[in-house]
């Protein structure tokens, strides 16, 4: 694979290496730098000098050392074995590196991304003589208990199937031979794809299918769809990572690609330890059976961090092409942007806002645009989707900073995390007043049909109660709670219950961590029902004090712990509400 | 390449802590250099950039008194290394790794590169073992676990040193028979602060199991860049080769960052926020991420970095970026300190991200999580109401609000406040927590499961 052309290092400054003598090398071509053969990528060519961002520490590299071309841009290996893997930003398998090189990451260490020792059973789905084009499914491999890996014709290729048969072997095993314009093309279970290029699709469609996440504030108030984009900005400690983990765990995507980009090592360990033990609510299988992890922690080289989101999205697109719905979590895109800033600074580029490169906006937009609901290339018009959920870590929690602002211009859902909520241990600390989802109408329409006809009515009502509460709060702050009418006091009570007993959700409680849409509806409905009843009770002569201290409130509080298979308990609580109000009035 | 004579008299420029050496050959990035002065003294330097036959060298002890014509630079063909030995316990070193306590020289078992390597995330083991610091606000509310990095965010004039010393003194795990060590890295602190720590460590005998690296406020700032890395290399040696549980205290990170800014400015780099270099986050992470546990190894590294927030401002780049890397933060607050409460931990914005895995049955106690959440939310409620009362007077409060205000006053007085030498067990902290929650009717304890209320709610109160 090595092109073999060799040049020489002339300058080293941190992760940036400049070399000469690489005639013919292209932008974004991969090279191997120095005596250790460090991975690097050409990011600037100027008068015979090639600037290279290296994906590994450059200590010990100096002028005169060799730089070797590979002739290929940064690419990922795609094939059976991706699921359950953990990679660094340039798709080096961290488990294999740990096994072969020890607990520290050794420079220049290489292992194939897909494990060559694993055997796969290939079952053909086309026949000799069929005409196949890019994206067509040649056959399948059962990759995990729940994922059927489809072996596809590489994009841009086509021909007549000459040979194909069931076969067992590693990913390099030839599964089919295709006659392409007179020459023979050998197809194996693995293909390579340059990460910075989006994989082709037949056409993009507007995303319309709801992605259920089991998180009440998200599904009910700020929903996301399959193929949609969302961002989660928030200062540190506001719970971005927990939100991302919750989505990776519970979102009803078929495949999850989790990119830990410049974040904490211990957090990735958390995912690695937890996911094999957690069961996917849809399939009952361990979550790991549908997950690909990318871990480029903050102390790992900054250039590999820059590459990691592209590596992640290329893998996500590959599964999308099989017809799966894929969710990609990127935590955090700010670290990715900072990696760009760092490299840009070393290149001495003219900085834009806050030192970020001027192309920050276009890179961010380009990344999020790779999400979408699509008709995949190949026959049978199968549909696939990639959703992107990016965390943003604004410095000082300041949302006016460039990464947040450029992200908001392209994403459709905004879950704004609020540290005031986090301090009061209200999690998820999504601010219900500032967040938004542009998919709301789509999801409302769907949920009204599939969950309950009152879904959107209830949602709108609950939101207006919360908004009214915010206004009343201002008033209370100025003149005290006595200034409120009894009507308003009841509303404040309802709002508080929506906040504390519906929106507040404990990610670490087994019974509370995931709530089905049906139960979400019932929970909110219960609070609204209580609100209606106490208002009636008030006009029928019950005292405010009595209405605010009903014993049945305790039942509403505990409703979040009702198991998913005993939702009929909600009817009983509703009856209790009616009865206890009636008891007051009589 | 290594055989050629690598000593040069071709220094062309000296600016700030940097030196440009010309006509060099075979120099590599990150390489160490000896800088020999006329009078025979030697300073240490490190290559920050090589371009063709020019090398930019950062001089650790500073460039004062150097003259381009009189200096000889010898490149050493190796990165910065430190000799490691178990005998480093009980000893004091300066920022270049030399002993400064009049003891014998260290005979190294091995040399390690101070920059370390990144731990493969796959090889990490998850931190989930509770460390009891004896401080209620940490143990019960912001639980520290082995392998965590939990900084103290403080400001000038606040007792962060005393708190750090108290943690170093009291930190234990609820198991016995394990080896424990403290590595103390002081960057740019004053002589008095340094003496305070050394005296405290000596008084309690902690010095026997401690390694101290000291760079005082008047020592060369550039040494501060290497010092935490030496300390952490030592910690890694003790933890992963000698099976010890190591607590690393790094103080003061703010001084470290300023030294980094000095270098960056001297290199005329494009500055990020407040003049700090754009790579501050990455640089800090190469320090903080050296905390953790490794699968199959007995030892662990727990970090308590201390930083002083300029103008008590949490959004300043240093606390801000630190908070994004570390697993939580303990915030020390001036108003509590002024009220005479020690330790003045601002409970609400403080956070330990790893607490959930280190508490509960078999680790602390079954009711820990619920009590923690309830104390938080009740204190937050009380503080809000108290602010409201300041604006509107107590009459604006509901009876419930008044109850919470009373609760939060008592919480600050009984729970947050404790003696500098008071070492509370987690049971004691939980007991105080329940006594305080006893001020509130059970109806308001929404965050606690009924079974725990029945078991622990104080019966005598109300």
PDB file of C-alpha atoms in Angstrom, chain B residues 27-226:
ATOM      1  CA  UNK B  27      18.736  17.762  16.821  1.00  0.00           C
ATOM      2  CA  UNK B  28      15.270  16.385  17.525  1.00  0.00           C
ATOM      3  CA  UNK B  29      12.097  17.840  18.982  1.00  0.00           C
ATOM      4  CA  UNK B  30      11.849  17.573  22.751  1.00  0.00           C
ATOM      5  CA  UNK B  31      15.530  16.765  23.189  1.00  0.00           C
ATOM      6  CA  UNK B  32      17.339  17.949  26.303  1.00  0.00           C
ATOM      7  CA  UNK B  33      20.316  20.261  26.188  1.00  0.00           C
ATOM      8  CA  UNK B  34      23.029  21.317  28.634  1.00  0.00           C
ATOM      9  CA  UNK B  35      23.793  25.002  28.482  1.00  0.00           C
ATOM     10  CA  UNK B  36      27.309  25.637  29.709  1.00  0.00           C
ATOM     11  CA  UNK B  37      28.218  29.068  30.971  1.00  0.00           C
ATOM     12  CA  UNK B  38      31.649  30.629  31.124  1.00  0.00           C
ATOM     13  CA  UNK B  39      31.923  30.115  34.856  1.00  0.00           C
ATOM     14  CA  UNK B  40      31.384  26.400  34.492  1.00  0.00           C
ATOM     15  CA  UNK B  41      27.766  26.325  35.683  1.00  0.00           C
ATOM     16  CA  UNK B  42      25.334  24.301  33.654  1.00  0.00           C
ATOM     17  CA  UNK B  43      21.684  25.040  32.970  1.00  0.00           C
ATOM     18  CA  UNK B  44      19.148  22.711  31.476  1.00  0.00           C
ATOM     19  CA  UNK B  45      17.158  23.326  28.339  1.00  0.00           C
ATOM     20  CA  UNK B  46      14.692  21.560  26.074  1.00  0.00           C
ATOM     21  CA  UNK B  47      14.176  21.843  22.328  1.00  0.00           C
ATOM     22  CA  UNK B  48      10.806  23.422  21.556  1.00  0.00           C
ATOM     23  CA  UNK B  49      11.187  23.633  17.812  1.00  0.00           C
ATOM     24  CA  UNK B  50      13.694  22.572  15.184  1.00  0.00           C
ATOM     25  CA  UNK B  51      13.704  24.093  11.747  1.00  0.00           C
ATOM     26  CA  UNK B  52      16.421  23.039   9.362  1.00  0.00           C
ATOM     27  CA  UNK B  53      19.642  23.778  11.176  1.00  0.00           C
ATOM     28  CA  UNK B  54      18.055  26.022  13.798  1.00  0.00           C
ATOM     29  CA  UNK B  55      16.883  24.844  17.184  1.00  0.00           C
ATOM     30  CA  UNK B  56      14.798  26.805  19.636  1.00  0.00           C
ATOM     31  CA  UNK B  57      15.721  25.894  23.186  1.00  0.00           C
ATOM     32  CA  UNK B  58      13.760  26.705  26.297  1.00  0.00           C
ATOM     33  CA  UNK B  59      16.102  27.310  29.232  1.00  0.00           C
ATOM     34  CA  UNK B  60      14.704  25.973  32.502  1.00  0.00           C
ATOM     35  CA  UNK B  61      16.640  28.082  34.936  1.00  0.00           C
ATOM     36  CA  UNK B  62      16.034  31.219  32.871  1.00  0.00           C
ATOM     37  CA  UNK B  63      18.344  33.138  30.600  1.00  0.00           C
ATOM     38  CA  UNK B  64      19.574  35.779  33.015  1.00  0.00           C
ATOM     39  CA  UNK B  65      23.284  36.453  32.574  1.00  0.00           C
ATOM     40  CA  UNK B  66      23.580  34.503  29.318  1.00  0.00           C
ATOM     41  CA  UNK B  67      25.459  36.050  26.453  1.00  0.00           C
ATOM     42  CA  UNK B  68      25.318  34.531  22.971  1.00  0.00           C
ATOM     43  CA  UNK B  69      29.061  34.531  22.563  1.00  0.00           C
ATOM     44  CA  UNK B  70      29.891  32.833  25.848  1.00  0.00           C
ATOM     45  CA  UNK B  71      27.443  29.987  25.913  1.00  0.00           C
ATOM     46  CA  UNK B  72      28.012  26.456  24.738  1.00  0.00           C
ATOM     47  CA  UNK B  73      24.999  24.239  24.079  1.00  0.00           C
ATOM     48  CA  UNK B  74      25.285  20.500  24.172  1.00  0.00           C
ATOM     49  CA  UNK B  75      22.407  18.376  22.933  1.00  0.00           C
ATOM     50  CA  UNK B  76      21.944  15.192  24.911  1.00  0.00           C
ATOM     51  CA  UNK B  77      20.038  13.007  22.425  1.00  0.00           C
ATOM     52  CA  UNK B  78      17.386  12.096  24.966  1.00  0.00           C
ATOM     53  CA  UNK B  79      14.196  13.518  26.354  1.00  0.00           C
ATOM     54  CA  UNK B  80      13.826  14.689  29.899  1.00  0.00           C
ATOM     55  CA  UNK B  81      14.259  11.770  32.252  1.00  0.00           C
ATOM     56  CA  UNK B  82      14.195  11.323  35.980  1.00  0.00           C
ATOM     57  CA  UNK B  83      15.843   8.563  37.979  1.00  0.00           C
ATOM     58  CA  UNK B  84      13.333   6.557  39.986  1.00  0.00           C
ATOM     59  CA  UNK B  85      13.739   4.786  43.270  1.00  0.00           C
ATOM     60  CA  UNK B  86      11.586   3.730  46.192  1.00  0.00           C
ATOM     61  CA  UNK B  87      14.042   5.733  48.317  1.00  0.00           C
ATOM     62  CA  UNK B  88      12.481   8.914  46.978  1.00  0.00           C
ATOM     63  CA  UNK B  89       9.863   8.517  49.703  1.00  0.00           C
ATOM     64  CA  UNK B  90      10.526  10.941  52.508  1.00  0.00           C
ATOM     65  CA  UNK B  91      12.645  13.199  50.328  1.00  0.00           C
ATOM     66  CA  UNK B  92      12.402  16.745  48.988  1.00  0.00           C
ATOM     67  CA  UNK B  93      13.406  17.725  45.440  1.00  0.00           C
ATOM     68  CA  UNK B  94      13.622  20.934  43.456  1.00  0.00           C
ATOM     69  CA  UNK B  95      12.089  21.645  40.081  1.00  0.00           C
ATOM     70  CA  UNK B  96      14.921  19.979  38.218  1.00  0.00           C
ATOM     71  CA  UNK B  97      14.669  16.804  40.236  1.00  0.00           C
ATOM     72  CA  UNK B  98      17.694  17.401  42.499  1.00  0.00           C
ATOM     73  CA  UNK B  99      17.387  16.606  46.220  1.00  0.00           C
ATOM     74  CA  UNK B 100      17.337  19.760  48.353  1.00  0.00           C
ATOM     75  CA  UNK B 101      16.990  18.235  51.788  1.00  0.00           C
ATOM     76  CA  UNK B 102      20.679  17.551  52.522  1.00  0.00           C
ATOM     77  CA  UNK B 103      20.030  13.827  52.226  1.00  0.00           C
ATOM     78  CA  UNK B 104      22.139  11.406  50.188  1.00  0.00           C
ATOM     79  CA  UNK B 105      21.799  11.304  46.406  1.00  0.00           C
ATOM     80  CA  UNK B 106      19.169   8.975  44.983  1.00  0.00           C
ATOM     81  CA  UNK B 107      20.493   5.831  43.326  1.00  0.00           C
ATOM     82  CA  UNK B 108      17.969   5.215  40.568  1.00  0.00           C
ATOM     83  CA  UNK B 109      16.481   1.830  39.840  1.00  0.00           C
ATOM     84  CA  UNK B 110      15.558   3.075  36.418  1.00  0.00           C
ATOM     85  CA  UNK B 111      15.120   6.240  34.386  1.00  0.00           C
ATOM     86  CA  UNK B 112      11.727   7.298  33.097  1.00  0.00           C
ATOM     87  CA  UNK B 113      10.795   9.967  30.583  1.00  0.00           C
ATOM     88  CA  UNK B 114       8.928  12.624  32.525  1.00  0.00           C
ATOM     89  CA  UNK B 115       6.443  13.251  29.732  1.00  0.00           C
ATOM     90  CA  UNK B 116       5.063   9.770  30.249  1.00  0.00           C
ATOM     91  CA  UNK B 117       2.843   7.998  27.785  1.00  0.00           C
ATOM     92  CA  UNK B 118      -0.891   8.132  27.483  1.00  0.00           C
ATOM     93  CA  UNK B 119      -2.726   5.367  29.265  1.00  0.00           C
ATOM     94  CA  UNK B 120      -4.657   3.345  26.728  1.00  0.00           C
ATOM     95  CA  UNK B 121      -8.313   4.035  27.622  1.00  0.00           C
ATOM     96  CA  UNK B 122      -8.970   0.341  27.132  1.00  0.00           C
ATOM     97  CA  UNK B 123      -6.417  -0.529  29.808  1.00  0.00           C
ATOM     98  CA  UNK B 124      -7.949   1.772  32.396  1.00  0.00           C
ATOM     99  CA  UNK B 125      -9.883   0.422  35.281  1.00  0.00           C
ATOM    100  CA  UNK B 126     -12.853   2.424  36.464  1.00  0.00           C
ATOM    101  CA  UNK B 127     -12.310   4.403  39.679  1.00  0.00           C
ATOM    102  CA  UNK B 128     -14.921   3.194  42.138  1.00  0.00           C
ATOM    103  CA  UNK B 129     -13.249   2.813  45.508  1.00  0.00           C
ATOM    104  CA  UNK B 130     -14.334   5.327  48.082  1.00  0.00           C
ATOM    105  CA  UNK B 131     -11.618   7.413  49.725  1.00  0.00           C
ATOM    106  CA  UNK B 132     -12.558   8.780  53.118  1.00  0.00           C
ATOM    107  CA  UNK B 133     -11.054  12.228  53.595  1.00  0.00           C
ATOM    108  CA  UNK B 134     -12.790  12.819  56.905  1.00  0.00           C
ATOM    109  CA  UNK B 135     -14.316  16.004  55.518  1.00  0.00           C
ATOM    110  CA  UNK B 136     -18.118  15.793  55.357  1.00  0.00           C
ATOM    111  CA  UNK B 137     -18.589  18.107  52.407  1.00  0.00           C
ATOM    112  CA  UNK B 138     -16.267  15.921  50.365  1.00  0.00           C
ATOM    113  CA  UNK B 139     -17.090  12.433  51.651  1.00  0.00           C
ATOM    114  CA  UNK B 140     -20.840  12.701  51.674  1.00  0.00           C
ATOM    115  CA  UNK B 141     -21.531  15.264  48.978  1.00  0.00           C
ATOM    116  CA  UNK B 142     -18.556  15.227  46.591  1.00  0.00           C
ATOM    117  CA  UNK B 143     -17.129  11.804  47.143  1.00  0.00           C
ATOM    118  CA  UNK B 144     -13.532  11.253  46.115  1.00  0.00           C
ATOM    119  CA  UNK B 145     -12.618   7.884  44.643  1.00  0.00           C
ATOM    120  CA  UNK B 146      -9.304   6.260  43.872  1.00  0.00           C
ATOM    121  CA  UNK B 147      -7.987   7.209  40.469  1.00  0.00           C
ATOM    122  CA  UNK B 148     -10.004  10.412  40.323  1.00  0.00           C
ATOM    123  CA  UNK B 149      -8.734  13.916  39.650  1.00  0.00           C
ATOM    124  CA  UNK B 150     -10.646  16.346  41.809  1.00  0.00           C
ATOM    125  CA  UNK B 151      -9.318  19.901  41.976  1.00  0.00           C
ATOM    126  CA  UNK B 152      -9.781  22.519  44.654  1.00  0.00           C
ATOM    127  CA  UNK B 153     -10.887  25.767  43.070  1.00  0.00           C
ATOM    128  CA  UNK B 154      -9.820  28.465  45.438  1.00  0.00           C
ATOM    129  CA  UNK B 155      -8.717  32.073  45.448  1.00  0.00           C
ATOM    130  CA  UNK B 156      -6.067  34.104  47.142  1.00  0.00           C
ATOM    131  CA  UNK B 157      -6.519  34.435  50.879  1.00  0.00           C
ATOM    132  CA  UNK B 158      -8.548  31.259  51.271  1.00  0.00           C
ATOM    133  CA  UNK B 159      -7.448  28.207  53.257  1.00  0.00           C
ATOM    134  CA  UNK B 160      -6.945  25.803  50.336  1.00  0.00           C
ATOM    135  CA  UNK B 161      -3.519  24.785  51.602  1.00  0.00           C
ATOM    136  CA  UNK B 162      -4.946  23.796  54.956  1.00  0.00           C
ATOM    137  CA  UNK B 163      -7.674  21.781  53.266  1.00  0.00           C
ATOM    138  CA  UNK B 164      -5.192  20.074  50.960  1.00  0.00           C
ATOM    139  CA  UNK B 165      -2.997  19.244  53.937  1.00  0.00           C
ATOM    140  CA  UNK B 166      -5.972  17.916  55.848  1.00  0.00           C
ATOM    141  CA  UNK B 167      -6.890  15.634  52.943  1.00  0.00           C
ATOM    142  CA  UNK B 168      -3.304  14.408  52.661  1.00  0.00           C
ATOM    143  CA  UNK B 169      -3.296  13.704  56.383  1.00  0.00           C
ATOM    144  CA  UNK B 170      -6.631  11.959  56.676  1.00  0.00           C
ATOM    145  CA  UNK B 171      -7.257  10.259  53.351  1.00  0.00           C
ATOM    146  CA  UNK B 172      -7.896   6.572  53.850  1.00  0.00           C
ATOM    147  CA  UNK B 173      -9.770   3.860  52.096  1.00  0.00           C
ATOM    148  CA  UNK B 174     -12.173   1.706  54.043  1.00  0.00           C
ATOM    149  CA  UNK B 175      -9.790  -1.215  53.779  1.00  0.00           C
ATOM    150  CA  UNK B 176      -6.608  -1.918  55.621  1.00  0.00           C
ATOM    151  CA  UNK B 177      -3.175  -3.158  54.808  1.00  0.00           C
ATOM    152  CA  UNK B 178      -2.630  -1.165  51.652  1.00  0.00           C
ATOM    153  CA  UNK B 179       0.389   0.922  50.809  1.00  0.00           C
ATOM    154  CA  UNK B 180      -0.277   4.593  50.546  1.00  0.00           C
ATOM    155  CA  UNK B 181       1.915   7.500  49.435  1.00  0.00           C
ATOM    156  CA  UNK B 182       1.619  11.221  48.861  1.00  0.00           C
ATOM    157  CA  UNK B 183       3.408  13.033  46.055  1.00  0.00           C
ATOM    158  CA  UNK B 184       3.396  16.735  46.602  1.00  0.00           C
ATOM    159  CA  UNK B 185       4.190  19.100  43.720  1.00  0.00           C
ATOM    160  CA  UNK B 186       4.530  22.763  44.639  1.00  0.00           C
ATOM    161  CA  UNK B 187       4.760  25.208  41.749  1.00  0.00           C
ATOM    162  CA  UNK B 188       5.579  28.800  42.476  1.00  0.00           C
ATOM    163  CA  UNK B 189       4.237  28.808  46.009  1.00  0.00           C
ATOM    164  CA  UNK B 190       5.751  30.963  48.707  1.00  0.00           C
ATOM    165  CA  UNK B 191       8.369  29.812  51.169  1.00  0.00           C
ATOM    166  CA  UNK B 192       5.821  30.099  53.976  1.00  0.00           C
ATOM    167  CA  UNK B 193       3.266  27.906  52.232  1.00  0.00           C
ATOM    168  CA  UNK B 194       5.928  25.382  51.408  1.00  0.00           C
ATOM    169  CA  UNK B 195       7.126  25.353  55.014  1.00  0.00           C
ATOM    170  CA  UNK B 196       3.558  24.905  56.186  1.00  0.00           C
ATOM    171  CA  UNK B 197       3.213  21.738  54.151  1.00  0.00           C
ATOM    172  CA  UNK B 198       6.620  20.345  55.068  1.00  0.00           C
ATOM    173  CA  UNK B 199       6.062  21.071  58.759  1.00  0.00           C
ATOM    174  CA  UNK B 200       2.603  19.554  58.669  1.00  0.00           C
ATOM    175  CA  UNK B 201       3.862  16.446  56.903  1.00  0.00           C
ATOM    176  CA  UNK B 202       6.687  16.120  59.434  1.00  0.00           C
ATOM    177  CA  UNK B 203       4.452  16.665  62.424  1.00  0.00           C
ATOM    178  CA  UNK B 204       2.053  13.925  61.429  1.00  0.00           C
ATOM    179  CA  UNK B 205       4.713  11.578  60.195  1.00  0.00           C
ATOM    180  CA  UNK B 206       3.229  11.756  56.708  1.00  0.00           C
ATOM    181  CA  UNK B 207       6.630  12.802  55.385  1.00  0.00           C
ATOM    182  CA  UNK B 208       7.818   9.196  55.630  1.00  0.00           C
ATOM    183  CA  UNK B 209       5.453   8.211  52.876  1.00  0.00           C
ATOM    184  CA  UNK B 210       5.719  11.412  50.846  1.00  0.00           C
ATOM    185  CA  UNK B 211       7.775  12.708  47.961  1.00  0.00           C
ATOM    186  CA  UNK B 212       7.951  16.484  47.714  1.00  0.00           C
ATOM    187  CA  UNK B 213       8.859  18.517  44.650  1.00  0.00           C
ATOM    188  CA  UNK B 214       9.211  22.184  45.465  1.00  0.00           C
ATOM    189  CA  UNK B 215       9.552  25.172  43.173  1.00  0.00           C
ATOM    190  CA  UNK B 216       9.235  28.374  45.152  1.00  0.00           C
ATOM    191  CA  UNK B 217       7.839  31.659  43.952  1.00  0.00           C
ATOM    192  CA  UNK B 218      11.316  33.050  43.321  1.00  0.00           C
ATOM    193  CA  UNK B 219      12.627  29.946  41.567  1.00  0.00           C
ATOM    194  CA  UNK B 220      12.748  30.008  37.761  1.00  0.00           C
ATOM    195  CA  UNK B 221       9.168  29.892  36.443  1.00  0.00           C
ATOM    196  CA  UNK B 222      10.194  27.656  33.570  1.00  0.00           C
ATOM    197  CA  UNK B 223      10.995  24.850  35.995  1.00  0.00           C
ATOM    198  CA  UNK B 224       7.310  24.835  36.839  1.00  0.00           C
ATOM    199  CA  UNK B 225       6.569  23.295  33.459  1.00  0.00           C
ATOM    200  CA  UNK B 226       8.616  20.193  34.140  1.00  0.00           C
TER     201      UNK B 226
END
